[in-house]
CSV table of C-alpha atoms (C1' of nucleotides) in Angstrom, one decimal:
chain,number,residue,atom,x,y,z
A,7,MET,CA,0.0,0.0,0.0
A,8,SER,CA,1.3,3.4,-0.9
A,9,LYS,CA,1.9,6.0,1.7
A,10,GLY,CA,-0.5,8.3,-0.2
A,11,LYS,CA,-1.3,9.9,-3.5
A,12,ILE,CA,0.5,13.1,-4.6
A,13,LEU,CA,-0.3,15.2,-7.5
A,14,ILE,CA,2.5,17.5,-8.7
A,15,ALA,CA,1.9,20.3,-11.2
A,16,ASP,CA,4.7,22.2,-12.7
A,17,ASP,CA,5.6,23.3,-16.2
A,18,GLU,CA,9.2,22.5,-15.9
A,19,GLN,CA,9.8,18.8,-16.7
A,20,ASP,CA,13.1,18.8,-14.8
A,21,ILE,CA,11.5,19.7,-11.5
A,22,LEU,CA,8.7,17.3,-12.1
A,23,ASP,CA,11.2,14.5,-12.6
A,24,ILE,CA,13.3,15.3,-9.6
A,25,ILE,CA,10.4,15.6,-7.2
A,26,SER,CA,8.6,12.6,-8.6
A,27,TYR,CA,11.7,10.4,-8.4
A,28,ASN,CA,12.3,11.3,-4.8
A,29,LEU,CA,8.8,11.0,-3.5
A,30,LYS,CA,8.3,7.7,-5.4
A,31,ASN,CA,11.3,6.4,-3.6
A,32,GLU,CA,9.7,7.4,-0.3
A,33,GLY,CA,6.7,5.2,-1.2
A,34,PHE,CA,4.2,7.7,-2.4
A,35,GLU,CA,2.1,7.3,-5.5
A,36,ILE,CA,2.9,10.2,-7.9
A,37,PHE,CA,0.9,11.8,-10.6
A,38,THR,CA,2.0,14.8,-12.6
A,39,ALA,CA,0.6,17.6,-14.7
A,40,THR,CA,2.3,20.4,-16.6
A,41,ASN,CA,-0.4,23.0,-16.6
A,42,GLY,CA,-3.2,24.2,-14.4
A,43,VAL,CA,-6.1,22.9,-16.4
A,44,SER,CA,-4.8,19.3,-16.6
A,45,ALA,CA,-3.9,19.5,-12.9
A,46,ILE,CA,-7.5,20.1,-12.1
A,47,GLU,CA,-8.7,17.3,-14.4
A,48,LEU,CA,-6.3,14.9,-12.9
A,49,ALA,CA,-7.1,15.9,-9.4
A,50,LYS,CA,-10.8,15.2,-10.0
A,51,GLN,CA,-10.0,11.7,-11.3
A,52,ILE,CA,-7.5,10.5,-8.7
A,53,SER,CA,-8.5,12.4,-5.6
A,54,PRO,CA,-4.9,12.9,-4.3
A,55,ASP,CA,-4.1,13.4,-0.6
A,56,LEU,CA,-1.6,16.1,-1.4
A,57,ILE,CA,-1.3,18.5,-4.3
A,58,ILE,CA,1.9,20.4,-5.0
A,59,LEU,CA,1.3,23.4,-7.2
A,60,ASP,CA,3.8,25.6,-9.0
A,61,ILE,CA,2.5,29.1,-9.2
A,62,MET,CA,3.4,30.0,-12.7
A,63,MET,CA,1.9,27.6,-15.1
A,64,PRO,CA,0.3,27.8,-18.5
A,65,LEU,CA,-3.4,27.9,-18.9
A,66,LYS,CA,-4.2,28.4,-15.3
A,67,ASN,CA,-1.8,29.5,-12.6
A,68,GLY,CA,-1.4,27.7,-9.3
A,69,ILE,CA,-3.3,30.2,-7.2
A,70,ASP,CA,-6.4,29.9,-9.4
A,71,VAL,CA,-6.1,26.1,-9.4
A,72,CYS,CA,-6.0,26.2,-5.6
A,73,LYS,CA,-9.0,28.6,-5.4
A,74,PHE,CA,-10.9,26.4,-7.7
A,75,LEU,CA,-10.1,23.2,-5.8
A,76,ARG,CA,-10.9,24.8,-2.5
A,77,SER,CA,-14.3,25.9,-3.8
A,78,ASN,CA,-15.1,22.3,-4.5
A,79,SER,CA,-16.1,20.3,-1.5
A,80,ASN,CA,-14.5,17.2,-2.8
A,81,PHE,CA,-11.1,18.7,-2.0
A,82,LYS,CA,-12.0,20.0,1.4
A,83,ASN,CA,-9.6,17.6,3.0
A,84,THR,CA,-6.9,17.7,0.3
A,85,ILE,CA,-3.6,19.2,1.3
A,86,ILE,CA,-2.5,21.9,-1.1
A,87,VAL,CA,1.0,23.4,-1.1
A,88,PHE,CA,2.7,25.8,-3.4
A,89,LEU,CA,6.0,25.7,-5.0
A,90,THR,CA,7.2,29.3,-5.0
A,91,ALA,CA,10.4,31.0,-6.1
A,92,MET,CA,12.4,32.2,-3.2
A,93,ASN,CA,12.1,35.9,-4.0
A,94,ASP,CA,8.3,36.2,-4.5
A,95,GLU,CA,7.3,37.5,-1.1
A,96,ASN,CA,3.8,38.3,-2.2
A,97,PHE,CA,2.9,34.9,-3.4
A,98,GLU,CA,3.3,33.6,0.1
A,99,VAL,CA,0.4,35.7,1.3
A,100,LYS,CA,-1.7,35.3,-1.8
A,101,GLY,CA,-1.1,31.6,-1.7
A,102,LEU,CA,-2.1,31.2,1.9
A,103,GLN,CA,-5.1,33.4,1.2
A,104,SER,CA,-6.2,31.2,-1.6
A,105,GLY,CA,-6.5,28.4,0.9
A,106,ALA,CA,-3.2,26.6,0.6
A,107,ASP,CA,-1.9,24.7,3.6
A,108,ASP,CA,1.8,25.5,3.2
A,109,TYR,CA,4.3,26.4,0.6
A,110,ILE,CA,7.7,25.1,-0.4
A,111,THR,CA,10.3,27.5,-1.8
A,112,LYS,CA,12.2,26.6,-4.9
A,113,PRO,CA,14.9,25.4,-5.2
A,114,VAL,CA,14.2,22.8,-2.7
A,115,SER,CA,16.6,20.1,-1.4
A,116,THR,CA,15.5,16.5,-1.5
A,117,ARG,CA,15.7,16.2,2.2
A,118,VAL,CA,13.7,19.2,3.0
A,119,LEU,CA,11.1,18.2,0.4
A,120,ILE,CA,10.7,14.8,1.8
A,121,SER,CA,10.5,15.9,5.4
A,122,LYS,CA,7.9,18.5,4.5
A,123,VAL,CA,5.8,16.1,2.7
A,124,ASN,CA,6.0,13.6,5.5
A,125,ALA,CA,5.1,16.3,8.0
A,126,LEU,CA,2.1,17.3,5.9
A,127,PHE,CA,0.9,13.8,5.8
A,128,ARG,CA,1.3,13.5,9.5
A,129,ARG,CA,-1.1,16.4,9.8
A,130,ILE,CA,-3.9,14.4,8.4
A,131,LYS,CA,-3.6,11.9,11.2
A,132,ASN,CA,-3.4,14.6,13.8
A,133,GLU,CA,-6.7,16.1,13.2
A,134,GLU,CA,-8.4,13.1,14.8
A,135,LYS,CA,-5.9,12.4,17.5
A,136,GLU,CA,-7.2,12.2,21.0
A,137,ILE,CA,-4.2,13.9,22.5
A,138,LEU,CA,-2.3,16.6,20.9
A,139,VAL,CA,1.1,17.5,22.2
A,140,ALA,CA,3.0,20.5,21.3
A,141,GLY,CA,6.0,21.4,23.4
A,142,ASP,CA,4.7,22.1,26.8
A,143,LEU,CA,1.1,22.0,25.8
A,144,ILE,CA,-1.1,18.9,26.1
A,145,ILE,CA,-4.5,19.1,24.6
A,146,ASP,CA,-6.7,16.2,25.6
A,147,ARG,CA,-9.8,16.2,23.4
A,148,LYS,CA,-11.5,13.5,25.4
A,149,LYS,CA,-11.1,15.2,28.7
A,150,TYR,CA,-11.6,18.6,27.2
A,151,ILE,CA,-8.6,19.8,29.2
A,152,VAL,CA,-5.5,21.7,28.3
A,153,THR,CA,-2.4,21.3,30.3
A,154,ALA,CA,0.3,23.9,30.0
A,155,SER,CA,3.5,23.5,31.9
A,156,GLY,CA,1.8,21.0,34.1
A,157,LYS,CA,-1.1,23.2,35.1
A,158,ASP,CA,-4.6,22.3,34.0
A,159,ILE,CA,-6.4,25.0,32.2
A,160,SER,CA,-10.1,24.6,31.5
A,161,LEU,CA,-11.2,26.5,28.5
A,162,PRO,CA,-14.8,26.9,27.5
A,163,LYS,CA,-16.0,25.1,24.5
A,164,LYS,CA,-15.4,27.6,21.8
A,165,GLU,CA,-11.9,28.5,23.0
A,166,PHE,CA,-11.0,24.9,23.4
A,167,GLU,CA,-12.2,24.0,19.9
A,168,LEU,CA,-10.3,26.9,18.5
A,169,LEU,CA,-7.1,26.0,20.2
A,170,SER,CA,-7.6,22.4,19.3
A,171,LEU,CA,-8.1,23.3,15.7
A,172,LEU,CA,-5.0,25.4,15.4
A,173,ALA,CA,-2.9,23.0,17.3
A,174,SER,CA,-4.0,20.1,15.1
A,175,SER,CA,-1.7,21.4,12.3
A,176,PRO,CA,1.1,23.3,13.8
A,177,GLY,CA,2.6,25.8,11.4
A,178,LYS,CA,-0.5,25.8,9.2
A,179,VAL,CA,-2.1,29.1,8.8
A,180,PHE,CA,-5.8,28.9,9.2
A,181,LEU,CA,-7.8,31.5,7.3
A,182,ARG,CA,-10.4,33.4,9.3
A,183,ASN,CA,-13.0,32.0,7.0
A,184,ASP,CA,-11.9,28.4,7.6
A,185,ILE,CA,-11.9,29.0,11.3
A,186,LEU,CA,-15.4,30.4,11.2
A,187,GLU,CA,-16.6,27.5,9.1
A,188,LYS,CA,-15.1,24.9,11.2
A,189,ILE,CA,-15.9,26.2,14.6
A,190,TRP,CA,-19.0,28.2,14.1
A,191,GLY,CA,-20.4,26.4,11.1
A,192,THR,CA,-21.7,27.8,7.8
A,193,ASP,CA,-25.1,29.0,8.9
A,194,VAL,CA,-24.1,31.0,12.0
A,195,ILE,CA,-23.0,34.5,11.3
A,196,VAL,CA,-20.8,36.2,13.8
A,197,GLY,CA,-19.1,39.5,13.8
A,198,ASP,CA,-15.7,40.3,12.4
A,199,ARG,CA,-13.9,40.7,15.7
A,200,THR,CA,-15.2,37.5,17.3
A,201,ILE,CA,-12.3,35.4,16.4
A,202,ASP,CA,-9.8,37.9,17.6
A,203,VAL,CA,-11.5,38.1,20.9
A,204,HIS,CA,-11.4,34.4,21.4
A,205,ILE,CA,-7.8,34.2,20.3
A,206,ARG,CA,-7.0,36.8,22.8
A,207,LYS,CA,-8.7,34.9,25.6
A,208,ILE,CA,-6.8,31.8,24.7
A,209,ARG,CA,-3.5,33.6,24.6
A,210,GLN,CA,-4.3,35.1,28.0
A,211,LYS,CA,-5.2,31.8,29.6
A,212,ILE,CA,-2.4,29.7,28.4
A,213,ASP,CA,0.4,32.1,28.7
A,214,MET,CA,2.7,30.9,26.1
A,215,ASP,CA,3.5,32.6,22.8
A,216,CYS,CA,2.2,30.0,20.5
A,217,ILE,CA,-0.5,31.5,18.5
A,218,SER,CA,0.7,34.0,15.9
A,219,THR,CA,-1.1,36.3,13.7
A,220,VAL,CA,-0.5,36.4,10.0
A,221,LYS,CA,-1.9,39.7,8.9
A,222,GLY,CA,-4.4,39.6,6.2
A,223,VAL,CA,-4.6,35.8,6.3
A,224,GLY,CA,-5.3,34.3,9.6
A,225,TYR,CA,-3.8,32.6,12.6
A,226,LYS,CA,-1.4,29.8,13.2
A,227,PHE,CA,-0.2,27.7,16.0
A,228,GLU,CA,3.5,27.2,16.5
A,229,LEU,CA,5.8,25.9,19.1
B,5,MET,CA,-3.3,-4.7,41.6
B,6,SER,CA,-1.2,-2.8,39.1
B,7,LYS,CA,-2.8,-0.5,36.6
B,8,GLY,CA,-1.4,-2.7,33.8
B,9,LYS,CA,1.6,-4.4,32.4
B,10,ILE,CA,4.0,-2.4,30.2
B,11,LEU,CA,6.9,-3.7,28.2
B,12,ILE,CA,9.5,-1.2,27.2
B,13,ALA,CA,12.1,-1.9,24.6
B,14,ASP,CA,15.0,0.4,24.1
B,15,ASP,CA,18.7,-0.1,23.7
B,16,GLU,CA,19.6,2.9,25.8
B,17,GLN,CA,19.6,2.1,29.4
B,18,ASP,CA,19.1,5.7,30.5
B,19,ILE,CA,15.9,6.0,28.7
B,20,LEU,CA,14.7,2.6,30.0
B,21,ASP,CA,15.5,3.8,33.5
B,22,ILE,CA,13.7,7.1,33.2
B,23,ILE,CA,10.6,5.7,31.7
B,24,SER,CA,10.4,2.8,34.0
B,25,TYR,CA,10.8,4.9,37.0
B,26,ASN,CA,8.0,7.2,36.1
B,27,LEU,CA,5.6,4.6,34.9
B,28,LYS,CA,6.2,2.5,38.0
B,29,ASN,CA,5.4,5.6,40.1
B,30,GLU,CA,2.1,5.8,38.2
B,31,GLY,CA,1.3,2.3,39.3
B,32,PHE,CA,2.2,0.3,36.2
B,33,GLU,CA,4.0,-3.0,36.2
B,34,ILE,CA,7.1,-2.5,34.1
B,35,PHE,CA,9.2,-5.0,32.1
B,36,THR,CA,12.2,-4.0,29.9
B,37,ALA,CA,14.2,-5.3,27.0
B,38,THR,CA,17.2,-3.9,25.3
B,39,ASN,CA,16.8,-5.4,21.9
B,40,GLY,CA,14.1,-6.5,19.5
B,41,VAL,CA,14.5,-10.2,19.9
B,42,SER,CA,14.3,-10.3,23.6
B,43,ALA,CA,11.4,-7.8,23.4
B,44,ILE,CA,9.4,-10.5,21.5
B,45,GLU,CA,10.5,-13.2,23.9
B,46,LEU,CA,9.4,-11.2,26.9
B,47,ALA,CA,6.2,-10.2,25.2
B,48,LYS,CA,5.2,-13.8,24.7
B,49,GLN,CA,5.9,-14.6,28.3
B,50,ILE,CA,4.2,-11.8,30.1
B,51,SER,CA,1.5,-10.7,27.6
B,52,PRO,CA,1.7,-7.0,28.4
B,53,ASP,CA,-1.1,-4.6,27.8
B,54,LEU,CA,1.1,-2.0,26.3
B,55,ILE,CA,4.4,-2.2,24.5
B,56,ILE,CA,6.6,0.8,23.9
B,57,LEU,CA,9.2,0.2,21.2
B,58,ASP,CA,12.2,2.1,20.2
B,59,ILE,CA,12.7,2.0,16.5
B,60,MET,CA,16.4,1.5,16.4
B,61,MET,CA,17.4,-1.5,18.4
B,62,PRO,CA,20.0,-4.3,17.9
B,63,LEU,CA,19.0,-7.6,16.5
B,64,LYS,CA,15.6,-6.6,15.3
B,65,ASN,CA,14.3,-3.1,14.9
B,66,GLY,CA,11.1,-1.8,16.4
B,67,ILE,CA,9.1,-1.8,13.2
B,68,ASP,CA,9.9,-5.4,12.6
B,69,VAL,CA,9.0,-6.3,16.1
B,70,CYS,CA,5.7,-4.6,15.7
B,71,LYS,CA,5.0,-6.3,12.4
B,72,PHE,CA,5.8,-9.6,14.0
B,73,LEU,CA,3.6,-9.1,17.0
B,74,ARG,CA,0.8,-7.8,14.9
B,75,SER,CA,0.9,-11.0,12.8
B,76,ASN,CA,0.4,-13.0,16.0
B,77,SER,CA,-3.1,-13.2,17.1
B,78,ASN,CA,-2.1,-13.3,20.8
B,79,PHE,CA,-1.2,-9.7,20.4
B,80,LYS,CA,-4.3,-8.5,18.6
B,81,ASN,CA,-5.4,-6.5,21.6
B,82,THR,CA,-2.0,-5.3,22.7
B,83,ILE,CA,-1.3,-1.6,22.3
B,84,ILE,CA,1.9,-0.9,20.6
B,85,VAL,CA,3.5,2.5,20.4
B,86,PHE,CA,6.8,3.6,19.1
B,87,LEU,CA,9.5,5.8,20.5
B,88,THR,CA,10.9,7.9,17.7
B,89,ALA,CA,13.6,10.5,17.6
B,90,MET,CA,12.3,13.9,16.8
B,91,ASN,CA,14.0,14.1,13.4
B,92,ASP,CA,13.0,10.8,12.1
B,93,GLU,CA,10.1,12.0,10.1
B,94,ASN,CA,9.9,8.8,8.1
B,95,PHE,CA,9.4,6.4,10.9
B,96,GLU,CA,6.3,7.9,12.1
B,97,VAL,CA,4.5,7.0,9.0
B,98,LYS,CA,6.1,3.6,8.6
B,99,GLY,CA,5.5,2.9,12.2
B,100,LEU,CA,1.8,3.6,12.0
B,101,GLN,CA,1.7,1.5,8.9
B,102,SER,CA,3.2,-1.4,10.6
B,103,GLY,CA,0.2,-1.5,12.9
B,104,ALA,CA,1.3,0.6,15.8
B,105,ASP,CA,-1.4,2.5,17.7
B,106,ASP,CA,0.6,5.7,18.3
B,107,TYR,CA,4.1,7.0,18.6
B,108,ILE,CA,5.9,9.1,21.1
B,109,THR,CA,8.7,11.4,20.1
B,110,LYS,CA,11.9,11.4,21.9
B,111,PRO,CA,12.9,13.2,24.0
B,112,VAL,CA,9.7,13.0,25.9
B,113,SER,CA,8.7,14.8,29.0
B,114,THR,CA,7.5,12.8,32.0
B,115,ARG,CA,4.2,14.6,31.9
B,116,VAL,CA,3.6,13.9,28.3
B,117,LEU,CA,4.6,10.3,28.6
B,118,ILE,CA,2.3,9.7,31.5
B,119,SER,CA,-0.7,11.3,30.0
B,120,LYS,CA,-0.2,9.4,26.7
B,121,VAL,CA,0.2,6.1,28.5
B,122,ASN,CA,-2.9,6.8,30.6
B,123,ALA,CA,-4.8,7.7,27.6
B,124,LEU,CA,-3.8,4.5,25.8
B,125,PHE,CA,-4.9,2.5,28.8
B,126,ARG,CA,-8.1,4.2,28.9
B,127,ARG,CA,-8.7,2.7,25.5
B,128,ILE,CA,-8.6,-0.8,26.7
B,129,LYS,CA,-10.2,-0.3,30.0
B,130,ASN,CA,-13.4,-1.7,28.9
B,131,GLU,CA,-16.7,-0.2,29.4
B,132,GLU,CA,-17.8,-3.7,30.2
B,133,LYS,CA,-16.0,-4.2,33.4
B,134,GLU,CA,-18.1,-5.8,36.1
B,135,ILE,CA,-16.9,-3.8,39.0
B,136,LEU,CA,-15.7,-0.2,38.7
B,137,VAL,CA,-13.7,1.3,41.4
B,138,ALA,CA,-12.9,5.0,41.5
B,139,GLY,CA,-11.6,6.3,44.7
B,140,ASP,CA,-14.2,5.8,47.4
B,141,LEU,CA,-16.8,4.6,45.0
B,142,ILE,CA,-17.5,1.1,44.0
B,143,ILE,CA,-19.9,0.4,41.2
B,144,ASP,CA,-21.0,-3.2,41.0
B,145,ARG,CA,-22.7,-3.6,37.7
B,146,LYS,CA,-23.9,-7.1,38.3
B,147,LYS,CA,-25.5,-6.4,41.6
B,148,TYR,CA,-26.6,-3.0,40.5
B,149,ILE,CA,-25.3,-1.5,43.7
B,150,VAL,CA,-23.1,1.5,44.3
B,151,THR,CA,-21.1,1.8,47.5
B,152,ALA,CA,-19.7,5.1,48.5
B,153,SER,CA,-17.5,5.4,51.5
B,154,GLY,CA,-18.7,2.0,52.7
B,155,LYS,CA,-22.4,2.8,52.5
B,156,ASP,CA,-24.6,1.1,50.0
B,157,ILE,CA,-26.6,3.3,47.9
B,158,SER,CA,-29.3,2.0,45.7
B,159,LEU,CA,-29.9,3.9,42.5
B,160,PRO,CA,-32.7,3.4,40.2
B,161,LYS,CA,-31.9,1.9,36.8
B,162,LYS,CA,-31.4,5.1,34.7
B,163,GLU,CA,-29.3,6.8,37.4
B,164,PHE,CA,-27.2,3.7,37.9
B,165,GLU,CA,-26.6,3.4,34.2
B,166,LEU,CA,-25.7,7.0,33.9
B,167,LEU,CA,-23.2,6.9,36.7
B,168,SER,CA,-21.8,3.7,35.5
B,169,LEU,CA,-21.3,5.1,32.1
B,170,LEU,CA,-19.5,8.2,33.3
B,171,ALA,CA,-17.4,6.2,35.7
B,172,SER,CA,-16.3,3.8,33.0
B,173,SER,CA,-13.9,6.4,31.6
B,174,PRO,CA,-12.9,8.7,34.4
B,175,GLY,CA,-11.9,12.1,33.0
B,176,LYS,CA,-13.5,11.6,29.7
B,177,VAL,CA,-16.2,14.1,28.9
B,178,PHE,CA,-19.3,12.5,27.6
B,179,LEU,CA,-21.3,14.5,25.2
B,180,ARG,CA,-25.0,14.9,26.0
B,181,ASN,CA,-25.8,13.2,22.7
B,182,ASP,CA,-23.6,10.3,23.5
B,183,ILE,CA,-25.2,9.9,26.8
B,184,LEU,CA,-28.6,10.0,25.4
B,185,GLU,CA,-27.8,7.5,22.8
B,186,LYS,CA,-26.1,5.1,25.2
B,187,ILE,CA,-28.6,5.3,28.0
B,188,TRP,CA,-31.8,6.2,26.3
B,189,GLY,CA,-31.2,4.8,22.9
B,190,THR,CA,-31.6,6.4,19.5
B,191,ASP,CA,-35.3,6.1,19.0
B,192,VAL,CA,-36.5,7.5,22.3
B,193,ILE,CA,-36.7,11.2,22.4
B,194,VAL,CA,-36.5,12.9,25.8
B,195,GLY,CA,-36.4,16.5,26.7
B,196,ASP,CA,-33.4,18.7,27.1
B,197,ARG,CA,-33.4,18.8,30.9
B,198,THR,CA,-33.7,15.1,31.4
B,199,ILE,CA,-30.0,14.4,31.8
B,200,ASP,CA,-29.4,17.3,34.1
B,201,VAL,CA,-32.1,16.1,36.4
B,202,HIS,CA,-30.7,12.6,36.6
B,203,ILE,CA,-27.2,14.0,37.1
B,204,ARG,CA,-28.5,16.1,39.9
B,205,LYS,CA,-30.1,13.1,41.6
B,206,ILE,CA,-27.0,11.2,41.4
B,207,ARG,CA,-24.9,14.0,42.8
B,208,GLN,CA,-27.4,14.3,45.6
B,209,LYS,CA,-27.4,10.6,46.5
B,210,ILE,CA,-23.8,9.9,46.5
B,211,ASP,CA,-22.6,13.0,48.0
B,212,MET,CA,-19.2,13.4,46.5
B,213,ASP,CA,-18.0,15.9,44.1
B,214,CYS,CA,-17.2,13.6,41.3
B,215,ILE,CA,-19.3,14.6,38.4
B,216,SER,CA,-18.4,17.8,36.8
B,217,THR,CA,-20.1,19.8,34.1
B,218,VAL,CA,-18.3,20.9,31.0
B,219,LYS,CA,-20.6,23.6,29.8
B,220,GLY,CA,-21.7,23.3,26.2
B,221,VAL,CA,-20.1,19.9,26.0
B,222,GLY,CA,-21.2,17.3,28.6
B,223,TYR,CA,-20.4,15.7,31.8
B,224,LYS,CA,-17.4,13.9,33.2
B,225,PHE,CA,-16.6,11.7,36.1
B,226,GLU,CA,-13.5,12.4,38.1
B,227,LEU,CA,-11.9,11.4,41.3
C,13,DA,C1',-58.8,1.9,41.4
C,14,DA,C1',-55.3,3.5,44.2
C,15,DC,C1',-50.7,3.3,45.0
C,16,DA,C1',-45.7,3.4,44.5
C,17,DG,C1',-41.4,3.6,42.3
C,18,DG,C1',-39.3,5.2,38.8
C,19,DT,C1',-38.9,8.4,35.0
C,20,DA,C1',-39.8,12.6,32.2
C,21,DT,C1',-41.3,17.4,31.7
C,22,DT,C1',-41.9,22.1,32.8
C,23,DA,C1',-40.8,26.7,34.2
C,24,DC,C1',-38.0,29.7,36.4
C,25,DC,C1',-33.5,31.2,38.0
C,26,DA,C1',-28.5,31.9,38.1
C,27,DA,C1',-24.4,31.8,35.9
C,28,DA,C1',-21.1,31.0,32.4
C,29,DT,C1',-20.3,31.5,27.8
C,30,DT,C1',-20.4,33.9,23.8
C,31,DG,C1',-20.8,38.0,20.8
C,32,DT,C1',-20.6,43.1,20.0
C,33,DT,C1',-19.0,47.5,20.2
C,34,DA,C1',-16.0,51.3,20.6
C,35,DT,C1',-11.3,52.5,20.9
C,36,DA,C1',-6.4,51.8,20.9
C,37,DA,C1',-2.4,49.7,18.9
C,38,DT,C1',-0.1,47.7,15.2
C,39,DT,C1',1.2,46.8,10.6
C,40,DA,C1',1.6,47.6,5.6
C,41,DC,C1',2.0,50.6,1.9
C,42,DT,C1',2.8,54.9,-0.5
D,22,DA,C1',6.2,60.1,7.9
D,23,DG,C1',1.4,59.7,7.0
D,24,DT,C1',-2.5,57.1,5.8
D,25,DA,C1',-5.4,53.1,5.4
D,26,DA,C1',-6.2,48.6,6.7
D,27,DT,C1',-6.0,45.2,10.0
D,28,DT,C1',-5.8,43.3,14.5
D,29,DA,C1',-5.8,43.8,19.8
D,30,DT,C1',-8.1,45.0,23.8
D,31,DA,C1',-11.5,46.0,27.3
D,32,DA,C1',-16.0,46.7,28.8
D,33,DC,C1',-20.4,45.5,28.0
D,34,DA,C1',-24.7,43.1,26.2
D,35,DA,C1',-26.9,39.0,24.6
D,36,DT,C1',-27.5,34.4,24.6
D,37,DT,C1',-27.0,29.8,26.0
D,38,DT,C1',-26.7,26.6,29.2
D,39,DG,C1',-27.3,24.1,33.3
D,40,DG,C1',-29.4,23.8,38.1
D,41,DT,C1',-33.5,23.3,40.7
D,42,DA,C1',-37.9,22.1,42.5
D,43,DA,C1',-42.3,21.1,41.7
D,44,DT,C1',-45.2,18.5,38.9
D,45,DA,C1',-47.0,15.1,35.6
D,46,DC,C1',-46.6,10.7,33.6
D,47,DC,C1',-46.1,5.9,33.1
D,48,DT,C1',-46.2,0.9,34.4
D,49,DG,C1',-46.9,-2.8,37.2
D,50,DT,C1',-48.8,-4.3,41.7
D,51,DT,C1',-51.8,-4.8,45.4
DNA sequence: AACAGGTATTACCAAATTGTTATAATTACT
DNA sequence: AGTAATTATAACAATTTGGTAATACCTGTT
């Protein structure tokens, strides 16, 4: 059984080859596309676990592909990451805003690539884990209890869920919309500042510096 | 009676010592092995409830040990977890694929270790136990009798079942829905306040402070 | 039919949680 | 540096939730 299906889209054949080769060696099942349109086609057919998208591609660029996929509920649980050139600072934000989970900067070493991919796959499993551990923080989803530096902290439901969500994918930036959808649901409408306030309360209660703000995008949990 | 048998296999004596010490303190019965082969031998002899395996060990590595044990029906219900070094991204996935239930990253803090192990044990601690003991409370499911601080308390059916359910996984928060489903069944529809009232009666009768409310979530039994 | 034990419902109250608003602080951009 | 956009904060308001006690309902028994 393969470790998972990965779709890679890039217009440079060399890059496609290198990445494919290495990830195949790691035991992943690899599919490739050389432009945005065929990336989408292929994605629909094979339902990959992870999609690696180059930004600049013919027919449809990576960001548009990502937006399209994200708007399709079939890909709600698909991990999408971008391949970006080192210098393009902007794409990082744009990429994250379009709903990507992470990005990888080109050129990328084999080792980094592999460990990133493995880390991303690990995330899938984390979301349903009973106990999340991050540094000094233990989040016990069964007991509904958070332990920070040995002290039990009881968070009310919303705060707990929010922290739990963020901590389920350390490093991943969660868009405000995603957070709203996952914690509040689609039908409930709450004001703009609601998330901030909850984030603040969490930061206050567990006094660790582990939730950081990514302006214009969202929040992420880290270390 | 010990809280359970744990076999720890690691080639570094230091780690063995630290983990053993802490888990013994927690009331577990500890056995150790320093290589894969003797881990298997020992496992056969003592039938541990939980096996903690280092990946890199002499003679037979942790993954192979795990695969072997999993192929043996005697160990179908044994919990197997890996100890992995932080940087070994690969092994986590491979480990889980080989049939392990979880993994613990090295170095691990005492606190994390203990809560993980306890959580794992909670998994096997069946909800079908005949007699539940929690502190001063004895719940005899066959006789339908609860004894608190030596005094017998007779609870009516629903109250008994409710207490019995909560006490079957101390610490775990039971959602109202779960409770309704397990005690009342899916087809019966009862009002919103029903659970509360029963909880109240239980609290009243056994006068201990052992059922706590997690607002918006449910109830849990503790100490 | 009246009773009794167990179970469910209701309505009201208190309290915790959650959401909003207005204002300050920060950041990003020109 | 100045401006606009975004986020942080604190105080407040609204809502939800659970606790409580009294009451009604069932089912089987006498």
